[in-house]
PDB file of N, CA and C in Angstrom:
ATOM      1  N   UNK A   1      -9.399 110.975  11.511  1.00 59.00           N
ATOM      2  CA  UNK A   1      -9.016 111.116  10.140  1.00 59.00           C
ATOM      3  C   UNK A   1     -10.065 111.889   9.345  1.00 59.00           C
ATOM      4  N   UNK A   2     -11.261 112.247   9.887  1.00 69.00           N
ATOM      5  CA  UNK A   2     -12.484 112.675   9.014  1.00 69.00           C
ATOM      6  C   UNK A   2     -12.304 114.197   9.407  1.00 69.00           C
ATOM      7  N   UNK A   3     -11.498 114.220  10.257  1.00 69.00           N
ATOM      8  CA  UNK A   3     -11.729 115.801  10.980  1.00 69.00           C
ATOM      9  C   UNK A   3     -10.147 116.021  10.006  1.00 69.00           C
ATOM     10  N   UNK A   4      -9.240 115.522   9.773  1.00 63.00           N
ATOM     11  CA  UNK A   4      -8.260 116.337   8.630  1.00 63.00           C
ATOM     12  C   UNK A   4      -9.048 117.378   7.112  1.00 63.00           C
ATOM     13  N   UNK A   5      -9.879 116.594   6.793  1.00 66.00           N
ATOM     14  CA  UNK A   5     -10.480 117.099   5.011  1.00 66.00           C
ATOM     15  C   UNK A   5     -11.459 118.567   5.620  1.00 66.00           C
ATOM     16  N   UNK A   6     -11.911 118.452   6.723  1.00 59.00           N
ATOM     17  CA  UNK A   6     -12.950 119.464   7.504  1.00 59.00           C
ATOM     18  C   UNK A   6     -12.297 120.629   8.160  1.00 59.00           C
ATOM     19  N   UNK A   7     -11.273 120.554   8.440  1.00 56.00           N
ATOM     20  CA  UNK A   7     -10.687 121.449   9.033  1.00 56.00           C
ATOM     21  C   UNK A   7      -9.282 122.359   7.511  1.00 56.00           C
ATOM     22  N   UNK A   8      -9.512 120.933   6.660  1.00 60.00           N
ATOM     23  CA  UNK A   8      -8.268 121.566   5.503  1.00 60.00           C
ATOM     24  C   UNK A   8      -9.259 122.816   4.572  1.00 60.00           C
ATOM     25  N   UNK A   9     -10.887 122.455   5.007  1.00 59.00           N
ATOM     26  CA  UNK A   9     -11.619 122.993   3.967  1.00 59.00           C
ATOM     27  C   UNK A   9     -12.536 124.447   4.802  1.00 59.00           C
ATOM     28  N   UNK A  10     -12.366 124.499   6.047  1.00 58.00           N
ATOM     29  CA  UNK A  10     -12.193 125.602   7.377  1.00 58.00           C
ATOM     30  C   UNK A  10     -11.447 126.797   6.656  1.00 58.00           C
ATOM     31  N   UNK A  11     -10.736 127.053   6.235  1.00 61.00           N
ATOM     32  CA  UNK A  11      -9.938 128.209   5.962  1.00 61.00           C
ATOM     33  C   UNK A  11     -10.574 128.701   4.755  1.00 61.00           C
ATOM     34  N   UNK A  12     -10.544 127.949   3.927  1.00 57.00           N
ATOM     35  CA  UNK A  12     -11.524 128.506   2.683  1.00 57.00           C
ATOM     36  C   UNK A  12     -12.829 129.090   2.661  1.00 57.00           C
ATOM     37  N   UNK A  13     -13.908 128.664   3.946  1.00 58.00           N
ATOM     38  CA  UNK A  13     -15.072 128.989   3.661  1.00 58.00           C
ATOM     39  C   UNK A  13     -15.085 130.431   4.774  1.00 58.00           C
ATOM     40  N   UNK A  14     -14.200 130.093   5.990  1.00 60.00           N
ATOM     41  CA  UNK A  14     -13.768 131.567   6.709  1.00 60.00           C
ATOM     42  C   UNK A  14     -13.237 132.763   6.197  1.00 60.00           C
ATOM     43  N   UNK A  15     -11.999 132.172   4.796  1.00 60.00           N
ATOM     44  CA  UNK A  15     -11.281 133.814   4.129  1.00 60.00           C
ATOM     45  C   UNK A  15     -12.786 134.340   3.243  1.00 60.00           C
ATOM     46  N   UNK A  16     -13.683 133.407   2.951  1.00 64.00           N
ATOM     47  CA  UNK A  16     -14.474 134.118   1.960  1.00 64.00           C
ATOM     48  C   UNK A  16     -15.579 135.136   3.248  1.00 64.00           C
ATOM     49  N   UNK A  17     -15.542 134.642   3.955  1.00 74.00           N
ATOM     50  CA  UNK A  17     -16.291 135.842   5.287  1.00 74.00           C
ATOM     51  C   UNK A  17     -15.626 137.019   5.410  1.00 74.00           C
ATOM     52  N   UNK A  18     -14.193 136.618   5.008  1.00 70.00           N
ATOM     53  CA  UNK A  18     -13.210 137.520   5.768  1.00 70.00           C
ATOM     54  C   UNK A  18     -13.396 138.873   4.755  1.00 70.00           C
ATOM     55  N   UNK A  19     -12.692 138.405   3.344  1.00 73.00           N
ATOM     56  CA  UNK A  19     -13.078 138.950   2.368  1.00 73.00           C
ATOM     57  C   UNK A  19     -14.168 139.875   2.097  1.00 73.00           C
ATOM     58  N   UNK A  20     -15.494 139.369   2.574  1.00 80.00           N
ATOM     59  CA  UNK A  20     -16.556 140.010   2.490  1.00 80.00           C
ATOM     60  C   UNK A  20     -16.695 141.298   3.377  1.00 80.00           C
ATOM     61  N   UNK A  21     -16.115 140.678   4.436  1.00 80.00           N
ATOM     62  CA  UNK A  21     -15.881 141.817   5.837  1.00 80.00           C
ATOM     63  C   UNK A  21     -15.587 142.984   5.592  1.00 80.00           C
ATOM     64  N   UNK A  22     -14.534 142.609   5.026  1.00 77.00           N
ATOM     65  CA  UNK A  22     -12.991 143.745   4.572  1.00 77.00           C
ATOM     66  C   UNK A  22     -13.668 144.320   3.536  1.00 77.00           C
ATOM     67  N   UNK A  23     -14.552 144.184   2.471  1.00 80.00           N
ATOM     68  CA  UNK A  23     -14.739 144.632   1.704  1.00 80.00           C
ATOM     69  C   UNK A  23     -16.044 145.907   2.226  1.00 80.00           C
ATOM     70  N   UNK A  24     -16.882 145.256   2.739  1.00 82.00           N
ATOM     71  CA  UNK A  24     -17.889 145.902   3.770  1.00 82.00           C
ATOM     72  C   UNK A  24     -17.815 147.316   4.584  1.00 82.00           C
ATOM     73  N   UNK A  25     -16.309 147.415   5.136  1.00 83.00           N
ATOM     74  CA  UNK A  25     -15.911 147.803   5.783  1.00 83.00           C
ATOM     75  C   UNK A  25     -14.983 148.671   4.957  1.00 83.00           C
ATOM     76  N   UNK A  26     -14.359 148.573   3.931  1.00 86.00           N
ATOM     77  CA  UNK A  26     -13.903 149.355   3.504  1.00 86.00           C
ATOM     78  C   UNK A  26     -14.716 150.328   2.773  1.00 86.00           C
ATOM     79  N   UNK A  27     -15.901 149.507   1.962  1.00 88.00           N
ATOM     80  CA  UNK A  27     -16.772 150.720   1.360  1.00 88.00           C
ATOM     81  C   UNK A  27     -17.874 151.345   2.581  1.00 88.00           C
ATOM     82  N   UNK A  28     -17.699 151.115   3.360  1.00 86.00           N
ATOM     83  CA  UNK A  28     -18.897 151.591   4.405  1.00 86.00           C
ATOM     84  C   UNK A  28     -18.693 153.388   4.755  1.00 86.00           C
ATOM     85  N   UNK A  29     -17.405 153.744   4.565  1.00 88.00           N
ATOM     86  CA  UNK A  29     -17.317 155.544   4.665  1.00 88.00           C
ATOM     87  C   UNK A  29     -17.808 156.338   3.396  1.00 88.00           C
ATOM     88  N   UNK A  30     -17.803 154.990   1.784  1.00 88.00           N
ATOM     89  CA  UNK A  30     -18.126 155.435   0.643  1.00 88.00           C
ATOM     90  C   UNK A  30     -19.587 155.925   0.586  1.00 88.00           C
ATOM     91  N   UNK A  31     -20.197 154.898   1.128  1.00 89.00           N
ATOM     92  CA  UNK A  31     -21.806 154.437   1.283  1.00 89.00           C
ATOM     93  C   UNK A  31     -22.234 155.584   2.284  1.00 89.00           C
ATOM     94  N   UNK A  32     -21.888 155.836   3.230  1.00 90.00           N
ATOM     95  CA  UNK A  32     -22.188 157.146   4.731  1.00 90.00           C
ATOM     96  C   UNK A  32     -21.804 158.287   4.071  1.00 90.00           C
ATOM     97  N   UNK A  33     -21.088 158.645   2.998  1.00 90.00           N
ATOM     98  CA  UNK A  33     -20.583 160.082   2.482  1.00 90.00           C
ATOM     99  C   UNK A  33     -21.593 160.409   1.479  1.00 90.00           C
ATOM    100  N   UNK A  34     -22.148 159.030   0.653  1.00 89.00           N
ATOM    101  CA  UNK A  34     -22.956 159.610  -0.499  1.00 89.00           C
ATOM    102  C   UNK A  34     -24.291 159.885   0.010  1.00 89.00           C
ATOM    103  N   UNK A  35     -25.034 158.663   1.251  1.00 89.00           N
ATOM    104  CA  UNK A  35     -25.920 158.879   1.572  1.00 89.00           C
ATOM    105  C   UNK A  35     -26.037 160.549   2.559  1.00 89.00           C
ATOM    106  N   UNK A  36     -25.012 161.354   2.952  1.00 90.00           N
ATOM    107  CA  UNK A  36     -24.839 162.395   3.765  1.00 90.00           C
ATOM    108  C   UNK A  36     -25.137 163.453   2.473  1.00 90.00           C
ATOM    109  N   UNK A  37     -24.525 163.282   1.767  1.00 87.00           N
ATOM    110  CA  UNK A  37     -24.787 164.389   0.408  1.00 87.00           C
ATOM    111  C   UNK A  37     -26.463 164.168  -0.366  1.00 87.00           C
ATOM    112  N   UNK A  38     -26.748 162.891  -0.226  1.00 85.00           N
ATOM    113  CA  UNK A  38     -28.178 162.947  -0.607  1.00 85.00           C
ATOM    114  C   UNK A  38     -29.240 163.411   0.518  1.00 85.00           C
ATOM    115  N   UNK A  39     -28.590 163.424   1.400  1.00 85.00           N
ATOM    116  CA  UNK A  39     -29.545 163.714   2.515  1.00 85.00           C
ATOM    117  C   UNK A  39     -29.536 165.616   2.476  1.00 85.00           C
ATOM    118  N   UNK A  40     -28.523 166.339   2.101  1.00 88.00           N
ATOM    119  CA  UNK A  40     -28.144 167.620   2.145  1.00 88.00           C
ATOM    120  C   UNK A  40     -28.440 168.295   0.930  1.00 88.00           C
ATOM    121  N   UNK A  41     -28.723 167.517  -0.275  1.00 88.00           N
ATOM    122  CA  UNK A  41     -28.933 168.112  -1.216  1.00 88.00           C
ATOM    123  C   UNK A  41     -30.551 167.754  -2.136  1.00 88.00           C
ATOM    124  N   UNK A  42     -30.831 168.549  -2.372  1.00 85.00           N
ATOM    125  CA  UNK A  42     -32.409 168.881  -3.076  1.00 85.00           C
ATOM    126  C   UNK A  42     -32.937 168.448  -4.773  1.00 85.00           C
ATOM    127  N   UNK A  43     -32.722 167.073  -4.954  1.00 88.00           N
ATOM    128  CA  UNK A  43     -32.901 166.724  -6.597  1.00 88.00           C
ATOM    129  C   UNK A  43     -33.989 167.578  -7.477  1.00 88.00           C
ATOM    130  N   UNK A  44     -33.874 167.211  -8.607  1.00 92.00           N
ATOM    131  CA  UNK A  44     -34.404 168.340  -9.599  1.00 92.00           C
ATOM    132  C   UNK A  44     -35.769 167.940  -9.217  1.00 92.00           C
ATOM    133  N   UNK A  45     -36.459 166.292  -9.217  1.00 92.00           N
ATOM    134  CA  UNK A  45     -37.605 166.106  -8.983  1.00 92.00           C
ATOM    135  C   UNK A  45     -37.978 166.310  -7.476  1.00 92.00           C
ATOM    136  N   UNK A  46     -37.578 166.716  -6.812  1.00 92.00           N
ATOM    137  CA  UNK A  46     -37.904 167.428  -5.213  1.00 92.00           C
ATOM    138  C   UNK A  46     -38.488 168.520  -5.219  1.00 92.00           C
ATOM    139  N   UNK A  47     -37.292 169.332  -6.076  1.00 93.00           N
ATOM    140  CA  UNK A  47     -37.844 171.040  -6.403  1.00 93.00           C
ATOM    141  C   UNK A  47     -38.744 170.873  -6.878  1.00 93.00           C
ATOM    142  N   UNK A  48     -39.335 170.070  -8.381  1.00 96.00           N
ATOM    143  CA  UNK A  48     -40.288 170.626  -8.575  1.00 96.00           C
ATOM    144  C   UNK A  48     -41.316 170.259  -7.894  1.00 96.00           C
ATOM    145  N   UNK A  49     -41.784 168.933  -7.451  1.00 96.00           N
ATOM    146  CA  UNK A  49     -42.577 169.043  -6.106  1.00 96.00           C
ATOM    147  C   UNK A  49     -42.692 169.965  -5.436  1.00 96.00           C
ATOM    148  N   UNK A  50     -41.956 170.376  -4.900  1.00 96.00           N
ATOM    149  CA  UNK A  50     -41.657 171.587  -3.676  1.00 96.00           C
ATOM    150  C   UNK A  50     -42.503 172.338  -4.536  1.00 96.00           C
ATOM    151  N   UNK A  51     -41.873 173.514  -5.729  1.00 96.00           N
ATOM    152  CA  UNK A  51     -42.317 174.115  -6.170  1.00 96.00           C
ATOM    153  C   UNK A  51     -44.032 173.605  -6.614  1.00 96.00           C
ATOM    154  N   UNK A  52     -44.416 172.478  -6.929  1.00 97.00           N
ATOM    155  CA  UNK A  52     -45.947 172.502  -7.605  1.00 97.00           C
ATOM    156  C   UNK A  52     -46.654 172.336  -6.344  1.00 97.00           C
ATOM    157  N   UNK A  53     -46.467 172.445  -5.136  1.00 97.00           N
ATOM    158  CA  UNK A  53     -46.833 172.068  -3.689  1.00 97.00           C
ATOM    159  C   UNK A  53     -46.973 173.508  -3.513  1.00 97.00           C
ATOM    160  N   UNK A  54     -46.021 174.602  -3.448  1.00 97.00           N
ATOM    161  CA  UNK A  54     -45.795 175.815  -3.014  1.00 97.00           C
ATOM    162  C   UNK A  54     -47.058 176.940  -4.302  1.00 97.00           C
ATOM    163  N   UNK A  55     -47.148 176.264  -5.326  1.00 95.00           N
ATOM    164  CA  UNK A  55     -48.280 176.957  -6.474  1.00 95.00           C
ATOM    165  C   UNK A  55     -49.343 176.463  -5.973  1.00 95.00           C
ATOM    166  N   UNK A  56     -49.892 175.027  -6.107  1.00 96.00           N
ATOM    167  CA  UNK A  56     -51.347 175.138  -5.389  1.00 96.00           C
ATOM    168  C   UNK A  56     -51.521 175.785  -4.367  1.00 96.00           C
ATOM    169  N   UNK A  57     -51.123 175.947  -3.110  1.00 96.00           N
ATOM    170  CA  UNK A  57     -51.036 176.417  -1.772  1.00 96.00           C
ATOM    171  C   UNK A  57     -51.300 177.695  -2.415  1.00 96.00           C
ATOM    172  N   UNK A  58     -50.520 177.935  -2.684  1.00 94.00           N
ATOM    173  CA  UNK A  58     -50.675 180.037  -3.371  1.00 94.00           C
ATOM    174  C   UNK A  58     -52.389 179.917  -4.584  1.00 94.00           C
ATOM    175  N   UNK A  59     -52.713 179.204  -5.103  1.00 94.00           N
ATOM    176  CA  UNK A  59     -53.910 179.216  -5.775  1.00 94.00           C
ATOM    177  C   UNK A  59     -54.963 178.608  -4.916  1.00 94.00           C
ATOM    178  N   UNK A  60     -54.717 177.935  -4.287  1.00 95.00           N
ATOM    179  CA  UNK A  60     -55.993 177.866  -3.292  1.00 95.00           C
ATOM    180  C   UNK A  60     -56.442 178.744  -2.419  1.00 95.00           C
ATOM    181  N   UNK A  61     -55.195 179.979  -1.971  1.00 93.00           N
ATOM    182  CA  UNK A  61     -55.573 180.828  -1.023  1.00 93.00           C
ATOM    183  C   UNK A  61     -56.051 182.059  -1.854  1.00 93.00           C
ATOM    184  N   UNK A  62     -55.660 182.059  -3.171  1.00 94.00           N
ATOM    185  CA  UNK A  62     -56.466 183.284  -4.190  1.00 94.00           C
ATOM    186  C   UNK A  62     -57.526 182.941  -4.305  1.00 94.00           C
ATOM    187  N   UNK A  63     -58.165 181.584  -4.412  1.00 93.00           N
ATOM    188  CA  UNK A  63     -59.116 181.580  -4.755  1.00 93.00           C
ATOM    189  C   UNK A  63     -60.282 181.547  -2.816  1.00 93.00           C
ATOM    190  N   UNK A  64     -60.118 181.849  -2.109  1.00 93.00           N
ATOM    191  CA  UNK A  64     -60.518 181.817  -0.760  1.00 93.00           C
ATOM    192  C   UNK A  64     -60.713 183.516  -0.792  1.00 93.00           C
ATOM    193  N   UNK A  65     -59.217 184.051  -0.754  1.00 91.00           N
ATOM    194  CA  UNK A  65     -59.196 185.303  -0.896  1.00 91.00           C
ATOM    195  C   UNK A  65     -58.496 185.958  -1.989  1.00 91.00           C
ATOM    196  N   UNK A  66     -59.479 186.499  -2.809  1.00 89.00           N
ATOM    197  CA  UNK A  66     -59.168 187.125  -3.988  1.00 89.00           C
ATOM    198  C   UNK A  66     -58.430 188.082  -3.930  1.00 89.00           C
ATOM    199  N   UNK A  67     -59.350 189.017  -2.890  1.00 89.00           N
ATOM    200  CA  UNK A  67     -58.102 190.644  -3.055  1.00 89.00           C
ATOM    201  C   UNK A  67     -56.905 190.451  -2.163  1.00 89.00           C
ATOM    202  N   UNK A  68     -56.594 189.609  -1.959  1.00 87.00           N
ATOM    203  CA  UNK A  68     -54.810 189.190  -1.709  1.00 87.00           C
ATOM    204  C   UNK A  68     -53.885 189.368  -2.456  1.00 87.00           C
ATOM    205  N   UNK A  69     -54.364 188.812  -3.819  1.00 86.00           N
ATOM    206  CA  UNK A  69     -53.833 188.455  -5.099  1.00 86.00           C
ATOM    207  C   UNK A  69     -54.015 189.143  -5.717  1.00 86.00           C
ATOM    208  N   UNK A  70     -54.890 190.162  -6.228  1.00 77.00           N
ATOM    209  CA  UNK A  70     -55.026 191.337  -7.181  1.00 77.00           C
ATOM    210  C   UNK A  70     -53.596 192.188  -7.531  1.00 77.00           C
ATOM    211  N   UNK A  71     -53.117 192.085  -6.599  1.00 60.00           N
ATOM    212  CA  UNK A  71     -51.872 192.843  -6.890  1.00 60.00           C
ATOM    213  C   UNK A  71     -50.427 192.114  -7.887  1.00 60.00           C
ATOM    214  N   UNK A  72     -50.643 190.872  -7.191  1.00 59.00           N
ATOM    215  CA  UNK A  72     -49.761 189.808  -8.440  1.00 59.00           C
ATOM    216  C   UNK A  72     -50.406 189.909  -9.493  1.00 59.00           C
ATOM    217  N   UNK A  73     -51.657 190.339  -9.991  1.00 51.00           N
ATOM    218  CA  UNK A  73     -51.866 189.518 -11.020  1.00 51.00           C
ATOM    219  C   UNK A  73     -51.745 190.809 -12.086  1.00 51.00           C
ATOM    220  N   UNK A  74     -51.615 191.843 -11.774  1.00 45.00           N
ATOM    221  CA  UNK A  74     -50.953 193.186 -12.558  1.00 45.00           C
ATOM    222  C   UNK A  74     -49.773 192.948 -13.188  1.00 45.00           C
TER     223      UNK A  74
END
């Protein structure tokens, strides 16, 4: 008789797994498409990294070798 209330209350705590599953699983191509586009594309704060990475590099080597640069700086 103790195993009727345990088994009536079995279905309830399984659909909420189920639920979760399904939900999981349905956004999981949402989640793999956006992370594929962030992986492919270059944010504004990247570039400019990139870019202030790509200026020192170019000013450290003017200042190593000067007449490299003489000509940019016309």
């Amino acid at each position: 008789m103790r195993i009727l209330p345990v088994l009536l209350v079995l279905p309830l705590l399984a659909g909420g797994c189920v639920v979760k599953t399904a939900v999981n699983v349905a956004t999981l191509p949402v989640k793999a498409g956006a992370k594929a586009v962030d992986w492919t594309t270059t944010s504004q704060d990247e570039a400019d990294r990139n870019r202030g990475r790509k200026m020192r590099k170019h000013e450290k080597e003017c200042r190593k070798h000067p007449e490299r640069c003489q000509d940019e700086q016309r």
